[in-house]
Tab-separated table of C-alpha atoms and ligand atoms in Angstrom:
chain	number	residue	atom	x	y	z
A	1	MET	CA	32.494	136.075	51.986
A	2	THR	CA	34.142	133.227	53.904
A	3	GLU	CA	36.743	133.634	56.612
A	4	THR	CA	39.544	132.470	54.370
A	5	SER	CA	38.694	134.825	51.560
A	6	LEU	CA	39.319	137.911	53.696
A	7	ALA	CA	42.721	139.226	52.706
A	8	TYR	CA	44.530	140.152	55.865
A	9	ASP	CA	47.476	142.392	55.064
A	10	SER	CA	49.351	142.568	58.374
A	11	VAL	CA	50.525	140.654	61.390
A	12	ILE	CA	50.534	142.041	64.917
A	13	VAL	CA	53.452	140.629	66.898
A	14	ARG	CA	53.456	140.795	70.698
A	15	PHE	CA	56.664	140.414	72.662
A	16	GLY	CA	57.084	137.883	75.466
A	17	SER	CA	55.706	139.162	78.757
A	18	GLU	CA	59.077	138.680	80.479
A	19	ILE	CA	60.643	141.128	78.051
A	20	GLY	CA	58.065	143.695	79.099
A	21	VAL	CA	59.225	143.742	82.735
A	22	LYS	CA	62.854	144.574	81.901
A	23	SER	CA	64.266	148.074	82.324
A	24	ARG	CA	63.547	150.333	79.359
A	25	PRO	CA	66.971	150.042	77.673
A	26	VAL	CA	67.084	146.250	78.094
A	27	ARG	CA	63.543	145.941	76.862
A	28	LEU	CA	64.320	147.998	73.783
A	29	ARG	CA	67.441	145.995	73.059
A	30	TYR	CA	65.552	142.698	73.371
A	31	GLU	CA	62.660	143.950	71.267
A	32	LYS	CA	65.020	145.097	68.525
A	33	LEU	CA	66.639	141.687	68.510
A	34	VAL	CA	63.258	139.943	68.261
A	35	ALA	CA	62.447	142.254	65.336
A	36	LYS	CA	65.710	141.234	63.657
A	37	HIS	CA	64.899	137.554	64.167
A	38	VAL	CA	61.360	138.052	62.856
A	39	ARG	CA	62.804	139.588	59.679
A	40	LYS	CA	65.163	136.655	59.354
A	41	ALA	CA	62.351	134.133	59.942
A	42	LEU	CA	60.284	135.717	57.173
A	43	ARG	CA	63.251	135.718	54.818
A	44	VAL	CA	64.210	132.088	55.418
A	45	HIS	CA	60.576	131.012	55.077
A	46	GLY	CA	60.385	132.939	51.804
A	47	ILE	CA	57.435	135.022	53.026
A	48	PRO	CA	57.301	138.442	51.350
A	49	PHE	CA	56.842	141.540	53.534
A	50	ASP	CA	57.277	145.213	52.835
A	51	ARG	CA	57.235	146.880	56.192
A	52	LEU	CA	58.084	145.988	59.716
A	53	GLU	CA	57.263	148.666	62.202
A	54	HIS	CA	58.516	148.516	65.747
A	55	SER	CA	56.432	150.449	68.202
A	56	PHE	CA	57.306	149.905	71.877
A	57	GLY	CA	55.753	146.563	72.909
A	58	ARG	CA	54.595	145.588	69.418
A	59	LEU	CA	55.749	144.800	65.949
A	60	TYR	CA	53.502	145.420	62.959
A	61	VAL	CA	54.407	143.499	59.830
A	62	ARG	CA	52.874	144.330	56.455
A	63	THR	CA	52.597	141.198	54.316
A	64	SER	CA	50.328	139.675	51.716
A	65	GLU	CA	50.768	136.261	53.391
A	66	ALA	CA	49.577	137.177	56.856
A	67	GLU	CA	48.458	133.697	57.895
A	68	GLU	CA	51.759	132.006	56.984
A	69	ALA	CA	53.733	134.905	58.431
A	70	SER	CA	51.803	134.719	61.689
A	71	LYS	CA	52.678	131.017	62.023
A	72	ALA	CA	56.359	131.489	61.231
A	73	ILE	CA	56.713	134.481	63.543
A	74	SER	CA	55.034	132.640	66.419
A	75	CYS	CA	58.081	130.305	66.351
A	76	VAL	CA	60.542	133.135	66.991
A	77	PHE	CA	61.902	133.157	70.545
A	78	GLY	CA	60.688	136.251	72.372
A	79	VAL	CA	57.302	136.356	70.639
A	80	SER	CA	54.344	135.695	72.940
A	81	SER	CA	51.602	135.820	70.302
A	82	THR	CA	50.713	136.950	66.795
A	83	SER	CA	47.526	137.941	64.991
A	84	PRO	CA	46.835	138.185	61.275
A	85	ALA	CA	45.112	141.564	60.907
A	86	LEU	CA	43.509	143.952	58.484
A	87	SER	CA	45.107	147.380	58.606
A	88	THR	CA	43.440	150.709	58.018
A	89	SER	CA	43.720	154.325	59.067
A	90	SER	CA	42.640	155.383	62.532
A	91	SER	CA	39.705	157.402	61.198
A	92	LEU	CA	36.488	156.200	62.762
A	93	GLU	CA	34.924	155.758	59.345
A	94	ASP	CA	37.695	153.437	58.132
A	95	ILE	CA	37.614	151.437	61.345
A	96	MET	CA	33.854	150.950	60.980
A	97	ASP	CA	34.119	149.890	57.326
A	98	ARG	CA	37.020	147.505	57.795
A	99	GLY	CA	35.653	146.217	61.098
A	100	LEU	CA	32.403	145.352	59.376
A	101	GLU	CA	34.321	143.578	56.632
A	102	VAL	CA	36.134	141.427	59.187
A	103	ALA	CA	32.926	140.739	61.135
A	104	ARG	CA	31.142	139.686	57.963
A	105	SER	CA	33.854	137.192	57.156
A	106	VAL	CA	34.120	135.537	60.575
A	107	LEU	CA	30.728	135.705	62.303
A	108	LYS	CA	28.414	132.740	61.789
A	109	PRO	CA	24.617	133.135	61.633
A	110	GLY	CA	23.049	132.981	65.102
A	111	SER	CA	26.384	133.478	66.899
A	112	THR	CA	27.370	135.928	69.609
A	113	PHE	CA	30.157	138.458	69.390
A	114	ALA	CA	31.937	141.267	71.215
A	115	VAL	CA	34.086	144.141	70.044
A	116	ARG	CA	37.178	145.038	72.042
A	117	CYS	CA	39.461	147.968	71.454
A	118	ARG	CA	42.944	149.066	72.577
A	119	ARG	CA	44.124	152.502	71.715
A	120	VAL	CA	47.444	154.353	71.940
A	121	GLY	CA	47.710	158.004	70.803
A	122	GLN	CA	45.405	161.021	70.484
A	123	HIS	CA	42.052	160.433	68.822
A	124	PRO	CA	38.726	162.281	68.790
A	125	TYR	CA	37.006	159.175	70.174
A	126	THR	CA	37.482	156.768	73.083
A	127	SER	CA	38.045	153.011	72.946
A	128	LEU	CA	34.571	152.556	74.329
A	129	ASP	CA	33.131	154.642	71.461
A	130	VAL	CA	34.820	152.281	68.983
A	131	CYS	CA	33.383	149.182	70.684
A	132	ARG	CA	29.884	150.633	70.870
A	133	LEU	CA	29.798	152.123	67.360
A	134	LEU	CA	31.299	149.086	65.627
A	135	GLY	CA	29.003	146.755	67.584
A	136	GLU	CA	25.981	148.803	66.494
A	137	ARG	CA	27.172	148.915	62.902
A	138	ILE	CA	27.635	145.133	62.807
A	139	LEU	CA	24.174	144.546	64.260
A	140	ALA	CA	22.615	147.009	61.820
A	141	GLU	CA	24.327	145.731	58.689
A	142	LEU	CA	24.294	142.026	59.495
A	143	GLY	CA	20.912	142.031	61.228
A	144	HIS	CA	19.610	139.282	58.949
A	145	MET	CA	22.164	136.843	60.491
A	146	GLY	CA	20.572	136.835	63.936
A	147	LEU	CA	23.722	137.978	65.712
A	148	LYS	CA	23.793	138.902	69.400
A	149	VAL	CA	26.266	140.826	71.509
A	150	ASN	CA	27.718	138.885	74.449
A	151	LEU	CA	30.437	140.671	76.349
A	152	GLU	CA	31.156	137.894	78.869
A	153	ALA	CA	31.581	134.796	76.688
A	154	PRO	CA	31.231	135.681	73.004
A	155	ASP	CA	31.641	133.057	70.270
A	156	ARG	CA	33.944	135.472	68.462
A	157	THR	CA	35.605	138.732	69.358
A	158	VAL	CA	36.423	141.451	66.882
A	159	TYR	CA	39.529	143.225	68.170
A	160	VAL	CA	40.501	146.717	67.147
A	161	GLU	CA	44.013	147.924	67.963
A	162	ILE	CA	44.680	151.580	67.267
A	163	ARG	CA	48.176	153.069	67.257
A	164	ASP	CA	48.345	156.752	66.388
A	165	ASP	CA	47.371	157.032	62.697
A	166	GLU	CA	46.840	153.350	62.096
A	167	ALA	CA	44.350	150.727	63.157
A	168	TYR	CA	44.417	146.943	62.963
A	169	ILE	CA	41.406	144.659	63.089
A	170	TYR	CA	41.737	140.979	63.933
A	171	THR	CA	39.860	138.069	65.478
A	172	ALA	CA	42.484	135.430	66.238
A	173	ILE	CA	45.399	135.302	68.645
A	174	ARG	CA	47.990	132.616	67.921
A	175	GLU	CA	50.180	131.567	70.853
A	176	GLY	CA	53.907	132.140	70.346
A	177	VAL	CA	56.878	130.350	71.900
A	178	GLY	CA	57.631	133.202	74.310
A	179	GLY	CA	60.951	133.387	76.141
A	180	TYR	CA	63.891	135.644	75.354
A	181	PRO	CA	65.478	136.440	71.999
A	182	LEU	CA	68.065	133.855	71.041
A	183	GLY	CA	71.575	134.753	72.119
A	184	VAL	CA	70.911	137.290	74.866
A	185	GLN	CA	71.856	134.816	77.601
A	186	GLY	CA	75.122	133.601	76.130
A	187	LYS	CA	76.150	130.151	75.081
A	188	VAL	CA	75.882	126.629	76.491
A	189	ILE	CA	76.960	123.188	75.336
A	190	GLY	CA	73.981	120.864	74.834
A	191	LEU	CA	74.624	117.158	75.372
A	192	LEU	CA	72.521	115.714	72.584
A	193	SER	CA	72.021	111.964	72.720
A	194	GLY	CA	69.465	110.979	70.097
A	195	GLY	CA	66.740	110.234	72.658
A	196	ILE	CA	63.603	112.181	73.496
A	197	ASP	CA	64.808	114.289	76.397
A	198	SER	CA	68.017	116.007	75.399
A	199	PRO	CA	66.681	117.876	72.326
A	200	VAL	CA	63.796	119.192	74.431
A	201	ALA	CA	66.244	120.314	77.124
A	202	CYS	CA	68.348	122.103	74.489
A	203	TRP	CA	65.268	123.763	73.041
A	204	LEU	CA	64.172	124.987	76.476
A	205	ALA	CA	67.581	126.570	77.012
A	206	MET	CA	67.290	128.191	73.580
A	207	ARG	CA	63.909	129.592	74.529
A	208	ARG	CA	65.504	131.252	77.554
A	209	GLY	CA	67.882	133.061	75.212
A	210	CYS	CA	70.858	130.657	75.129
A	211	LEU	CA	72.746	129.697	72.017
A	212	VAL	CA	73.121	125.933	72.283
A	213	VAL	CA	76.046	124.165	70.634
A	214	PRO	CA	75.148	120.459	70.471
A	215	VAL	CA	77.682	117.779	71.316
A	216	HIS	CA	77.046	114.129	70.547
A	217	PHE	CA	79.172	111.319	71.960
A	218	ASP	CA	79.441	108.575	69.403
A	219	ILE	CA	79.388	105.377	71.456
A	220	LYS	CA	80.065	102.971	68.592
A	221	PRO	CA	80.846	100.015	68.783
A	222	PHE	CA	78.422	99.921	71.739
A	223	THR	CA	75.602	100.931	69.392
A	224	ASP	CA	75.072	101.064	65.625
A	225	ASP	CA	74.981	103.982	63.179
A	226	ARG	CA	71.369	104.850	63.838
A	227	LEU	CA	71.976	106.730	67.089
A	228	ILE	CA	74.377	109.256	65.632
A	229	GLU	CA	72.138	109.694	62.585
A	230	LYS	CA	69.265	110.575	64.898
A	231	ALA	CA	71.429	112.975	66.885
A	232	LEU	CA	72.566	114.754	63.717
A	233	GLU	CA	69.003	115.050	62.484
A	234	LEU	CA	67.939	116.455	65.874
A	235	ALA	CA	70.764	118.976	65.672
A	236	ARG	CA	69.306	120.089	62.332
A	237	VAL	CA	65.880	120.626	63.879
A	238	LEU	CA	67.430	122.707	66.657
A	239	ALA	CA	69.418	124.673	64.075
A	240	GLY	CA	66.103	125.375	62.330
A	241	TRP	CA	64.701	126.828	65.555
A	242	SER	CA	67.809	128.970	65.849
A	243	LEU	CA	67.239	130.210	62.261
A	244	GLY	CA	70.733	129.064	61.442
A	245	ALA	CA	72.436	130.942	64.314
A	246	VAL	CA	74.098	127.668	65.355
A	247	ARG	CA	75.104	125.609	62.338
A	248	HIS	CA	77.519	123.085	63.702
A	249	VAL	CA	77.540	120.101	65.994
A	250	TYR	CA	80.440	118.343	67.707
A	251	VAL	CA	80.736	114.596	67.301
A	252	VAL	CA	83.060	113.040	69.861
A	253	PRO	CA	84.383	109.485	69.294
A	254	PHE	CA	83.642	107.890	72.659
A	255	GLY	CA	83.993	104.145	72.025
A	256	ARG	CA	87.576	104.037	73.340
A	257	VAL	CA	86.536	105.615	76.649
A	258	LEU	CA	83.674	103.175	77.105
A	259	GLU	CA	85.924	100.232	76.245
A	260	GLN	CA	88.404	101.291	78.932
A	261	VAL	CA	85.663	101.822	81.507
A	262	ARG	CA	84.171	98.426	80.712
A	263	SER	CA	87.439	96.545	80.895
A	264	SER	CA	88.997	98.219	83.944
A	265	CYS	CA	86.213	99.330	86.297
A	266	PRO	CA	83.417	97.733	88.352
A	267	GLU	CA	80.514	97.049	86.017
A	268	ARG	CA	77.918	98.657	88.266
A	269	LEU	CA	79.691	102.016	87.926
A	270	THR	CA	79.755	102.044	84.107
A	271	CYS	CA	77.006	104.638	83.558
A	272	VAL	CA	78.276	106.993	86.242
A	273	LEU	CA	81.835	106.792	84.931
A	274	CYS	CA	80.605	107.202	81.354
A	275	LYS	CA	78.763	110.412	82.246
A	276	ARG	CA	81.746	111.774	84.177
A	277	PHE	CA	83.858	111.383	81.035
A	278	MET	CA	81.206	113.003	78.876
A	279	TYR	CA	81.106	115.990	81.237
A	280	ARG	CA	84.881	116.396	81.337
A	281	ILE	CA	85.094	116.326	77.543
A	282	ALA	CA	82.128	118.679	77.190
A	283	GLU	CA	83.768	121.056	79.666
A	284	GLN	CA	86.823	121.301	77.420
A	285	LEU	CA	84.696	121.909	74.367
A	286	ALA	CA	82.824	124.567	76.351
A	287	SER	CA	86.044	126.411	76.987
A	288	ARG	CA	86.885	126.207	73.272
A	289	GLU	CA	83.415	127.565	72.417
A	290	LYS	CA	83.400	130.125	75.254
A	291	ALA	CA	80.238	128.513	76.627
A	292	ASP	CA	79.176	129.074	80.226
A	293	GLY	CA	77.469	125.797	81.080
A	294	LEU	CA	76.308	122.350	80.026
A	295	VAL	CA	72.705	121.401	79.316
A	296	THR	CA	71.488	117.821	79.626
A	297	GLY	CA	68.149	116.032	79.354
A	298	ASP	CA	68.344	114.490	82.828
A	299	ALA	CA	65.149	114.164	84.875
A	300	ILE	CA	65.275	113.003	88.479
A	301	GLY	CA	65.137	109.222	88.620
A	302	GLU	CA	64.567	108.661	84.891
A	303	GLN	CA	67.623	106.446	84.490
A	304	ALA	CA	70.022	104.914	86.970
A	305	SER	CA	72.499	107.716	86.226
A	306	GLN	CA	69.854	110.309	87.032
A	307	THR	CA	69.211	109.631	90.698
A	308	LEU	CA	70.044	112.543	92.992
A	309	LYS	CA	73.001	110.630	94.436
A	310	ASN	CA	74.448	109.724	91.040
A	311	MET	CA	73.990	113.179	89.593
A	312	LYS	CA	75.920	114.552	92.563
A	313	VAL	CA	78.809	112.185	91.892
A	314	ILE	CA	78.717	112.848	88.136
A	315	ASP	CA	78.758	116.634	88.600
A	316	ALA	CA	81.842	116.316	90.799
A	317	ALA	CA	83.841	115.457	87.662
A	318	LEU	CA	83.519	119.028	86.428
A	319	ALA	CA	86.249	121.477	87.285
A	320	SER	CA	84.163	124.632	87.294
A	321	LEU	CA	81.334	124.503	84.787
A	322	PRO	CA	77.730	124.205	86.000
A	323	VAL	CA	75.314	121.638	84.554
A	324	HIS	CA	71.819	122.863	83.747
A	325	ARG	CA	68.983	120.371	83.597
A	326	PRO	CA	65.841	122.019	82.247
A	327	LEU	CA	63.848	118.763	82.525
A	328	LEU	CA	64.921	117.925	86.053
A	329	CYS	CA	61.361	117.971	87.410
A	330	PHE	CA	59.437	117.193	84.230
A	331	ASP	CA	57.261	114.106	83.980
A	332	LYS	CA	57.990	112.124	80.820
A	333	ALA	CA	54.513	112.911	79.467
A	334	ASP	CA	55.296	116.644	79.633
A	335	THR	CA	58.565	116.124	77.809
A	336	VAL	CA	56.899	114.017	75.124
A	337	ARG	CA	54.203	116.636	74.605
A	338	LEU	CA	56.817	119.321	74.109
A	339	ALA	CA	58.944	117.062	71.887
A	340	ARG	CA	55.952	116.570	69.588
A	341	ARG	CA	55.259	120.269	69.547
A	342	ILE	CA	58.774	121.286	68.592
A	343	GLY	CA	59.175	118.555	65.989
A	344	THR	CA	61.814	116.337	67.602
A	345	TYR	CA	59.641	113.460	68.819
A	346	ASP	CA	59.375	111.523	65.550
A	347	ILE	CA	63.128	111.583	65.038
A	348	SER	CA	63.899	110.652	68.664
A	349	SER	CA	61.426	107.765	68.479
A	350	LEU	CA	63.081	106.107	65.502
A	351	PRO	CA	64.612	102.769	66.462
A	352	ASP	CA	68.288	102.543	67.418
A	353	ALA	CA	70.426	99.842	68.971
A	354	GLY	CA	70.612	101.556	72.375
A	355	CYS	CA	73.772	101.221	74.447
A	356	SER	CA	75.146	97.717	74.969
A	357	ALA	CA	77.596	98.969	77.599
A	358	VAL	CA	74.791	99.498	80.120
A	359	PRO	CA	75.169	96.873	82.870
A	360	LYS	CA	72.306	94.676	84.042
A	361	LYS	CA	72.399	96.278	87.470
A	362	PRO	CA	73.764	99.810	87.272
A	363	THR	CA	74.212	101.488	90.626
A	364	THR	CA	71.600	104.036	91.651
A	365	ALA	CA	73.679	105.338	94.554
A	366	ALA	CA	77.341	105.568	93.631
A	367	ARG	CA	79.764	106.802	96.276
A	368	LEU	CA	82.329	109.337	95.188
A	369	GLU	CA	85.188	107.487	96.892
A	370	ASP	CA	84.351	104.288	94.973
A	371	VAL	CA	84.173	106.188	91.726
A	372	LEU	CA	87.482	107.948	92.313
A	373	LYS	CA	89.072	104.638	93.177
A	374	ALA	CA	87.699	103.080	89.989
A	375	GLU	CA	89.103	105.949	87.946
A	376	GLU	CA	92.583	105.280	89.365
A	377	ALA	CA	92.687	102.307	86.989
A	378	LEU	CA	92.277	104.654	84.022
A	379	ASP	CA	94.363	107.328	82.346
A	380	VAL	CA	91.556	109.848	82.777
A	381	GLU	CA	93.435	112.866	81.480
A	382	GLY	CA	94.828	110.974	78.508
A	383	LEU	CA	91.428	109.593	77.515
A	384	VAL	CA	89.807	113.011	77.782
A	385	HIS	CA	92.587	114.657	75.820
A	386	ASP	CA	92.414	111.976	73.145
A	387	ALA	CA	88.630	112.317	72.758
A	388	VAL	CA	88.768	116.115	72.642
A	389	SER	CA	91.500	116.077	70.033
A	390	ARG	CA	89.473	113.703	67.879
A	391	ALA	CA	86.212	115.639	68.344
A	392	GLU	CA	84.857	116.619	64.968
A	393	LYS	CA	83.116	119.950	64.429
A	394	ARG	CA	80.572	119.174	61.729
A	395	LYS	CA	78.787	121.823	59.746
A	396	ILE	CA	75.031	121.378	59.497
A	397	GLU	CA	74.612	121.534	55.739
A	398	GLY	CA	71.725	122.289	53.439
A	399	PRO	CA	68.355	123.901	54.008
A	400	LEU	CA	67.179	123.604	57.607
A	401	PRO	CA	63.884	122.011	58.646
A	402	LEU	CA	62.062	125.164	59.744
A	403	PRO	CA	59.442	125.163	62.484
A	404	LYS	CA	56.099	125.760	60.770
A	405	GLU	CA	53.929	126.445	63.776
A	406	TYR	CA	54.236	126.292	67.556
B	1	LIG	P1	67.809	111.191	76.537
B	1	LIG	O1	67.618	112.004	77.762
B	1	LIG	O2	68.511	111.972	75.480
B	1	LIG	O3	66.534	110.569	76.078
B	1	LIG	P2	68.379	108.981	78.181
B	1	LIG	O4	67.118	109.320	78.811
B	1	LIG	O5	68.546	107.630	77.584
B	1	LIG	O6	68.762	110.020	77.042
B	1	LIG	P3	70.864	108.959	79.657
B	1	LIG	O7	71.514	108.035	78.705
B	1	LIG	O8	70.977	108.712	81.114
B	1	LIG	O9	69.367	109.221	79.379
B	1	LIG	O10	71.441	110.395	79.394
B	1	LIG	C1	71.161	111.487	80.184
B	1	LIG	C2	71.617	112.730	79.467
B	1	LIG	O11	73.001	112.637	79.137
B	1	LIG	C3	70.917	112.947	78.130
B	1	LIG	O12	69.696	113.620	78.262
B	1	LIG	C4	71.937	113.730	77.358
B	1	LIG	O13	71.879	115.091	77.714
B	1	LIG	C5	73.242	113.145	77.858
B	1	LIG	N1	73.690	112.056	76.966
B	1	LIG	C6	73.493	110.743	77.082
B	1	LIG	N2	74.038	110.054	76.072
B	1	LIG	C7	74.605	110.977	75.262
B	1	LIG	C8	75.345	110.912	74.035
B	1	LIG	N3	75.591	109.759	73.423
B	1	LIG	N4	75.779	112.073	73.519
B	1	LIG	C9	75.526	113.253	74.103
B	1	LIG	N5	74.855	113.363	75.253
B	1	LIG	C10	74.394	112.249	75.841
B	2	LIG	MG1	66.298	110.762	79.405
């Protein structure tokens, strides 16, 4: 029997370790929500399942497509890992028989192995008994394969997890996304550009339990159509991660603002002024959406507008909303790695025309008094009001691109 021909019938789902340290009621509430999202993930992926059992700290899913289910569930926020497993009763005889079946399918001739057991409930045997007896049984029945026990660094481990009347046998642990269940930390507005950073920043906020409503500022005629197309496609990918919890994106016509900034203000201040307008508009949309903060893809020093001094001046445009910058201290390589992993990199890397409003020498150290003086030449309130009133709330239509694996 080969490894793939063994028909696993269950998936063990482990909750994120940070959920485990919450008080009991909070923990239960979070776990129930993860369970709800797991059900939803299986449904939207079209993976059949007949039972989903929630036992403090774990979820046991009964499904004929354990491998696919394990992958899909590992992409649910709040899940730290999953394992396709073979289920059986907690009788020692069944555990030995099924354990042997699993061992036969995964152990290679001449390899080393270990058996590990976790047990919750009352049983006439100890965990150590299970490890010893199953190890002996494997050696006895598969003796011709030249197997050896190695408890320190085995090639493969056969895990047995026993919960009351049931037992699960597995050999693989698939890493999950971790974090908190989506929605438990409220809502934020995600400033989604079309580049590499902002979708990753939004995703990181989602992983911490925030619902992220994306907002894209359409800077045409200072770019072409490709930028907005990328942003909309990125919003779809994020909606897929949210399992459809957020299915709209705001598109704000921003060309008029940029035109005014370009024609009436010192060129070197363009990017700082541009960002201050974006923040003011996003703050108004946040109040409409009852969101408690903004999320951006800024990283210290990455662009002229992202120096510490400029970020300070840009943030001063906000009346009361905080800006959250999940990538503040990320190196680009870390962001790119994550972007690839969550499926946004290829879209972000598509060519676009960039922003032609960016000056040759943008300031890296704007002074607030200069910026305020520059803004005196503009009808700031009127421009913000105009952009907000023309902001379009677009529904993200059609089937979502679902994350297949983390
Ligand atoms: P990105 O971080 O998305 O790759 P970038 O590195 O080119 O963009 P900036 O243009 O300085 O950086 O933008 C910094 C942040 O401001 C972005 O991460 C994003 O959150 C926000 N932002 C920039 N342009 C837009 C836009 N057109 N629409 C929405 N948000 C934007
Ligand atoms: Mg960036």
